[in-house]
């Protein structure tokens, strides 16, 4: 419970916690902005890639899913960062999306996180409400994958 409550005071703590990321992802899904955390998580996975073939494949998938203007899950990046990524795709590295990832992290921190902390979804997890405000099924499972929570 203490860890869950810490998510409300620190976005960094929320993002460092697997359970916290799952609850936040459920919240973002409700807000129709789940692509932001999915992109961030994909970038974290890319950094773990061990060989150039794996890096190239993961970078291509990330680009097609989140950077391409043709993607329905396109994340919101400024033109400078988007151009930098486009140029770097010729020879991608595990850190090709670092600046884009930081931009999306900052966006989630400034935009979505304050709404998350004030949401019944978070308050129920942190037992800050009496439970009557729970949206969805009221399972209380941290990081549950139940879409009815929206």
PDB file of C-alpha atoms in Angstrom:
ATOM      1  CA  UNK A   1       0.000   0.000   0.000  1.00  0.00           C
ATOM      2  CA  UNK A   2       2.871   2.357   0.771  1.00  0.00           C
ATOM      3  CA  UNK A   3       4.348   1.714  -2.687  1.00  0.00           C
ATOM      4  CA  UNK A   4       0.994   2.378  -4.330  1.00  0.00           C
ATOM      5  CA  UNK A   5       0.590   5.629  -2.431  1.00  0.00           C
ATOM      6  CA  UNK A   6       4.108   6.671  -3.493  1.00  0.00           C
ATOM      7  CA  UNK A   7       2.878   6.600  -7.104  1.00  0.00           C
ATOM      8  CA  UNK A   8       0.758   9.628  -6.249  1.00  0.00           C
ATOM      9  CA  UNK A   9       3.749  11.655  -5.112  1.00  0.00           C
ATOM     10  CA  UNK A  10       6.344  10.681  -7.718  1.00  0.00           C
ATOM     11  CA  UNK A  11       5.893   9.993 -11.417  1.00  0.00           C
ATOM     12  CA  UNK A  12       9.371   8.440 -11.457  1.00  0.00           C
ATOM     13  CA  UNK A  13       8.346   5.945  -8.742  1.00  0.00           C
ATOM     14  CA  UNK A  14       5.194   5.118 -10.681  1.00  0.00           C
ATOM     15  CA  UNK A  15       7.168   4.438 -13.866  1.00  0.00           C
ATOM     16  CA  UNK A  16       9.822   2.374 -12.046  1.00  0.00           C
ATOM     17  CA  UNK A  17       7.156   0.061 -10.638  1.00  0.00           C
ATOM     18  CA  UNK A  18       5.860  -2.682 -12.958  1.00  0.00           C
ATOM     19  CA  UNK A  19       2.548  -2.707 -11.092  1.00  0.00           C
ATOM     20  CA  UNK A  20       2.402   1.090 -11.230  1.00  0.00           C
ATOM     21  CA  UNK A  21       3.012   1.097 -14.968  1.00  0.00           C
ATOM     22  CA  UNK A  22       0.201  -1.435 -15.420  1.00  0.00           C
ATOM     23  CA  UNK A  23      -2.321   0.680 -13.508  1.00  0.00           C
ATOM     24  CA  UNK A  24      -1.171   3.827 -15.333  1.00  0.00           C
ATOM     25  CA  UNK A  25      -1.442   1.971 -18.651  1.00  0.00           C
ATOM     26  CA  UNK A  26      -5.039   1.026 -17.818  1.00  0.00           C
ATOM     27  CA  UNK A  27      -5.716   4.689 -17.042  1.00  0.00           C
ATOM     28  CA  UNK A  28      -4.121   5.814 -20.316  1.00  0.00           C
ATOM     29  CA  UNK A  29      -6.223   3.257 -22.190  1.00  0.00           C
ATOM     30  CA  UNK A  30      -9.308   4.955 -20.717  1.00  0.00           C
ATOM     31  CA  UNK A  31      -7.966   8.293 -21.920  1.00  0.00           C
ATOM     32  CA  UNK A  32      -7.215   6.930 -25.399  1.00  0.00           C
ATOM     33  CA  UNK A  33      -3.519   7.684 -25.020  1.00  0.00           C
ATOM     34  CA  UNK A  34      -2.161   4.217 -24.237  1.00  0.00           C
ATOM     35  CA  UNK A  35       0.259   4.535 -27.162  1.00  0.00           C
ATOM     36  CA  UNK A  36       2.433   6.845 -25.041  1.00  0.00           C
ATOM     37  CA  UNK A  37       3.297   4.243 -22.422  1.00  0.00           C
ATOM     38  CA  UNK A  38       3.472   1.479 -25.045  1.00  0.00           C
ATOM     39  CA  UNK A  39       6.057   3.536 -26.950  1.00  0.00           C
ATOM     40  CA  UNK A  40       8.004   4.222 -23.744  1.00  0.00           C
ATOM     41  CA  UNK A  41       8.015   0.519 -22.836  1.00  0.00           C
ATOM     42  CA  UNK A  42       9.074  -0.478 -26.359  1.00  0.00           C
ATOM     43  CA  UNK A  43      12.014   1.947 -26.125  1.00  0.00           C
ATOM     44  CA  UNK A  44      13.038   0.366 -22.819  1.00  0.00           C
ATOM     45  CA  UNK A  45      12.995  -3.066 -24.475  1.00  0.00           C
ATOM     46  CA  UNK A  46      15.041  -1.780 -27.421  1.00  0.00           C
ATOM     47  CA  UNK A  47      17.790  -0.689 -25.020  1.00  0.00           C
ATOM     48  CA  UNK A  48      18.139  -4.336 -23.937  1.00  0.00           C
ATOM     49  CA  UNK A  49      18.710  -5.566 -27.506  1.00  0.00           C
ATOM     50  CA  UNK A  50      22.008  -7.407 -27.770  1.00  0.00           C
ATOM     51  CA  UNK A  51      22.828  -7.551 -31.478  1.00  0.00           C
ATOM     52  CA  UNK A  52      22.475  -5.286 -34.487  1.00  0.00           C
ATOM     53  CA  UNK A  53      19.836  -7.435 -36.195  1.00  0.00           C
ATOM     54  CA  UNK A  54      17.638  -7.328 -33.103  1.00  0.00           C
ATOM     55  CA  UNK A  55      18.181  -3.565 -32.765  1.00  0.00           C
ATOM     56  CA  UNK A  56      17.267  -2.963 -36.407  1.00  0.00           C
ATOM     57  CA  UNK A  57      14.125  -5.109 -36.209  1.00  0.00           C
ATOM     58  CA  UNK A  58      12.887  -3.615 -32.930  1.00  0.00           C
ATOM     59  CA  UNK A  59      13.670  -0.071 -34.102  1.00  0.00           C
ATOM     60  CA  UNK A  60      11.763  -0.676 -37.342  1.00  0.00           C
ATOM     61  CA  UNK A  61       8.726  -2.017 -35.467  1.00  0.00           C
ATOM     62  CA  UNK A  62       8.782   0.911 -33.027  1.00  0.00           C
ATOM     63  CA  UNK A  63       9.079   3.356 -35.910  1.00  0.00           C
ATOM     64  CA  UNK A  64       6.195   1.803 -37.832  1.00  0.00           C
ATOM     65  CA  UNK A  65       3.942   1.530 -34.773  1.00  0.00           C
ATOM     66  CA  UNK A  66       4.609   4.841 -33.027  1.00  0.00           C
ATOM     67  CA  UNK A  67       6.596   7.296 -35.164  1.00  0.00           C
ATOM     68  CA  UNK A  68       5.195   6.877 -38.666  1.00  0.00           C
ATOM     69  CA  UNK A  69       2.534   9.434 -39.523  1.00  0.00           C
ATOM     70  CA  UNK A  70       0.596   6.534 -41.064  1.00  0.00           C
ATOM     71  CA  UNK A  71       0.286   4.724 -37.740  1.00  0.00           C
ATOM     72  CA  UNK A  72      -2.981   4.869 -35.793  1.00  0.00           C
ATOM     73  CA  UNK A  73      -0.816   4.731 -32.627  1.00  0.00           C
ATOM     74  CA  UNK A  74       1.434   7.643 -33.630  1.00  0.00           C
ATOM     75  CA  UNK A  75       2.865   9.496 -30.627  1.00  0.00           C
ATOM     76  CA  UNK A  76       3.061  13.272 -30.520  1.00  0.00           C
ATOM     77  CA  UNK A  77       6.630  14.409 -31.202  1.00  0.00           C
ATOM     78  CA  UNK A  78       7.902  17.784 -32.284  1.00  0.00           C
ATOM     79  CA  UNK A  79       9.223  18.152 -35.826  1.00  0.00           C
ATOM     80  CA  UNK A  80      12.878  18.381 -34.779  1.00  0.00           C
ATOM     81  CA  UNK A  81      12.848  15.086 -32.860  1.00  0.00           C
ATOM     82  CA  UNK A  82      10.823  13.374 -35.578  1.00  0.00           C
ATOM     83  CA  UNK A  83      13.369  14.483 -38.206  1.00  0.00           C
ATOM     84  CA  UNK A  84      16.270  13.315 -36.036  1.00  0.00           C
ATOM     85  CA  UNK A  85      14.663   9.875 -35.695  1.00  0.00           C
ATOM     86  CA  UNK A  86      13.992   9.709 -39.437  1.00  0.00           C
ATOM     87  CA  UNK A  87      17.659  10.394 -40.213  1.00  0.00           C
ATOM     88  CA  UNK A  88      18.897   7.935 -37.579  1.00  0.00           C
ATOM     89  CA  UNK A  89      16.787   5.061 -38.913  1.00  0.00           C
ATOM     90  CA  UNK A  90      19.470   4.469 -41.579  1.00  0.00           C
ATOM     91  CA  UNK A  91      21.678   2.898 -38.892  1.00  0.00           C
ATOM     92  CA  UNK A  92      19.617   2.508 -35.706  1.00  0.00           C
ATOM     93  CA  UNK A  93      21.194   2.045 -32.278  1.00  0.00           C
ATOM     94  CA  UNK A  94      19.555   0.887 -29.026  1.00  0.00           C
ATOM     95  CA  UNK A  95      19.296   4.571 -28.069  1.00  0.00           C
ATOM     96  CA  UNK A  96      17.843   5.886 -31.337  1.00  0.00           C
ATOM     97  CA  UNK A  97      14.605   6.924 -29.645  1.00  0.00           C
ATOM     98  CA  UNK A  98      16.078   8.376 -26.425  1.00  0.00           C
ATOM     99  CA  UNK A  99      15.074  11.966 -27.138  1.00  0.00           C
ATOM    100  CA  UNK A 100      11.650  10.930 -28.421  1.00  0.00           C
ATOM    101  CA  UNK A 101      11.194   8.712 -25.371  1.00  0.00           C
ATOM    102  CA  UNK A 102      12.076  11.603 -23.056  1.00  0.00           C
ATOM    103  CA  UNK A 103       9.583  13.841 -24.855  1.00  0.00           C
ATOM    104  CA  UNK A 104       6.795  11.277 -24.376  1.00  0.00           C
ATOM    105  CA  UNK A 105       7.824  10.659 -20.745  1.00  0.00           C
ATOM    106  CA  UNK A 106       7.597  14.407 -20.123  1.00  0.00           C
ATOM    107  CA  UNK A 107       4.228  14.567 -21.885  1.00  0.00           C
ATOM    108  CA  UNK A 108       2.828  11.762 -19.709  1.00  0.00           C
ATOM    109  CA  UNK A 109       4.293  13.391 -16.579  1.00  0.00           C
ATOM    110  CA  UNK A 110       2.871  16.843 -17.273  1.00  0.00           C
ATOM    111  CA  UNK A 111      -0.390  15.898 -18.969  1.00  0.00           C
ATOM    112  CA  UNK A 112      -1.724  12.466 -17.979  1.00  0.00           C
ATOM    113  CA  UNK A 113      -0.112  11.952 -14.563  1.00  0.00           C
ATOM    114  CA  UNK A 114      -1.960  14.775 -12.734  1.00  0.00           C
ATOM    115  CA  UNK A 115      -5.285  13.379 -13.993  1.00  0.00           C
ATOM    116  CA  UNK A 116      -4.220   9.856 -12.996  1.00  0.00           C
ATOM    117  CA  UNK A 117      -3.436  10.920  -9.415  1.00  0.00           C
ATOM    118  CA  UNK A 118      -6.885  12.504  -9.146  1.00  0.00           C
ATOM    119  CA  UNK A 119      -8.682   9.556 -10.765  1.00  0.00           C
ATOM    120  CA  UNK A 120     -10.880   7.084  -8.925  1.00  0.00           C
ATOM    121  CA  UNK A 121      -8.766   4.361 -10.565  1.00  0.00           C
ATOM    122  CA  UNK A 122      -5.667   5.482  -8.640  1.00  0.00           C
ATOM    123  CA  UNK A 123      -7.512   6.452  -5.458  1.00  0.00           C
ATOM    124  CA  UNK A 124      -9.131   3.029  -5.239  1.00  0.00           C
ATOM    125  CA  UNK A 125      -5.757   1.308  -5.634  1.00  0.00           C
ATOM    126  CA  UNK A 126      -4.292   3.517  -2.916  1.00  0.00           C
ATOM    127  CA  UNK A 127      -7.397   3.019  -0.747  1.00  0.00           C
ATOM    128  CA  UNK A 128      -7.927   6.750  -0.700  1.00  0.00           C
ATOM    129  CA  UNK A 129     -11.669   6.370  -1.387  1.00  0.00           C
ATOM    130  CA  UNK A 130     -14.394   4.344   0.246  1.00  0.00           C
ATOM    131  CA  UNK A 131     -14.669   2.099  -2.807  1.00  0.00           C
ATOM    132  CA  UNK A 132     -17.995   3.501  -3.996  1.00  0.00           C
ATOM    133  CA  UNK A 133     -16.284   5.574  -6.674  1.00  0.00           C
ATOM    134  CA  UNK A 134     -14.571   2.595  -8.331  1.00  0.00           C
ATOM    135  CA  UNK A 135     -15.081   2.642 -12.040  1.00  0.00           C
ATOM    136  CA  UNK A 136     -15.409  -0.783 -13.585  1.00  0.00           C
ATOM    137  CA  UNK A 137     -15.644  -4.117 -11.814  1.00  0.00           C
ATOM    138  CA  UNK A 138     -14.004  -3.223  -8.522  1.00  0.00           C
ATOM    139  CA  UNK A 139     -11.636  -6.178  -8.525  1.00  0.00           C
ATOM    140  CA  UNK A 140      -8.954  -4.136  -6.805  1.00  0.00           C
ATOM    141  CA  UNK A 141      -6.186  -6.035  -8.562  1.00  0.00           C
ATOM    142  CA  UNK A 142      -3.156  -3.848  -9.044  1.00  0.00           C
ATOM    143  CA  UNK A 143      -2.399  -3.740 -12.745  1.00  0.00           C
ATOM    144  CA  UNK A 144      -5.442  -5.783 -13.686  1.00  0.00           C
ATOM    145  CA  UNK A 145      -6.051  -6.025 -17.403  1.00  0.00           C
ATOM    146  CA  UNK A 146      -9.798  -5.487 -17.177  1.00  0.00           C
ATOM    147  CA  UNK A 147     -10.826  -2.943 -19.817  1.00  0.00           C
ATOM    148  CA  UNK A 148     -14.157  -2.387 -18.084  1.00  0.00           C
ATOM    149  CA  UNK A 149     -12.331  -0.096 -15.645  1.00  0.00           C
ATOM    150  CA  UNK A 150     -12.810   2.781 -18.098  1.00  0.00           C
TER     151      UNK A 150
END
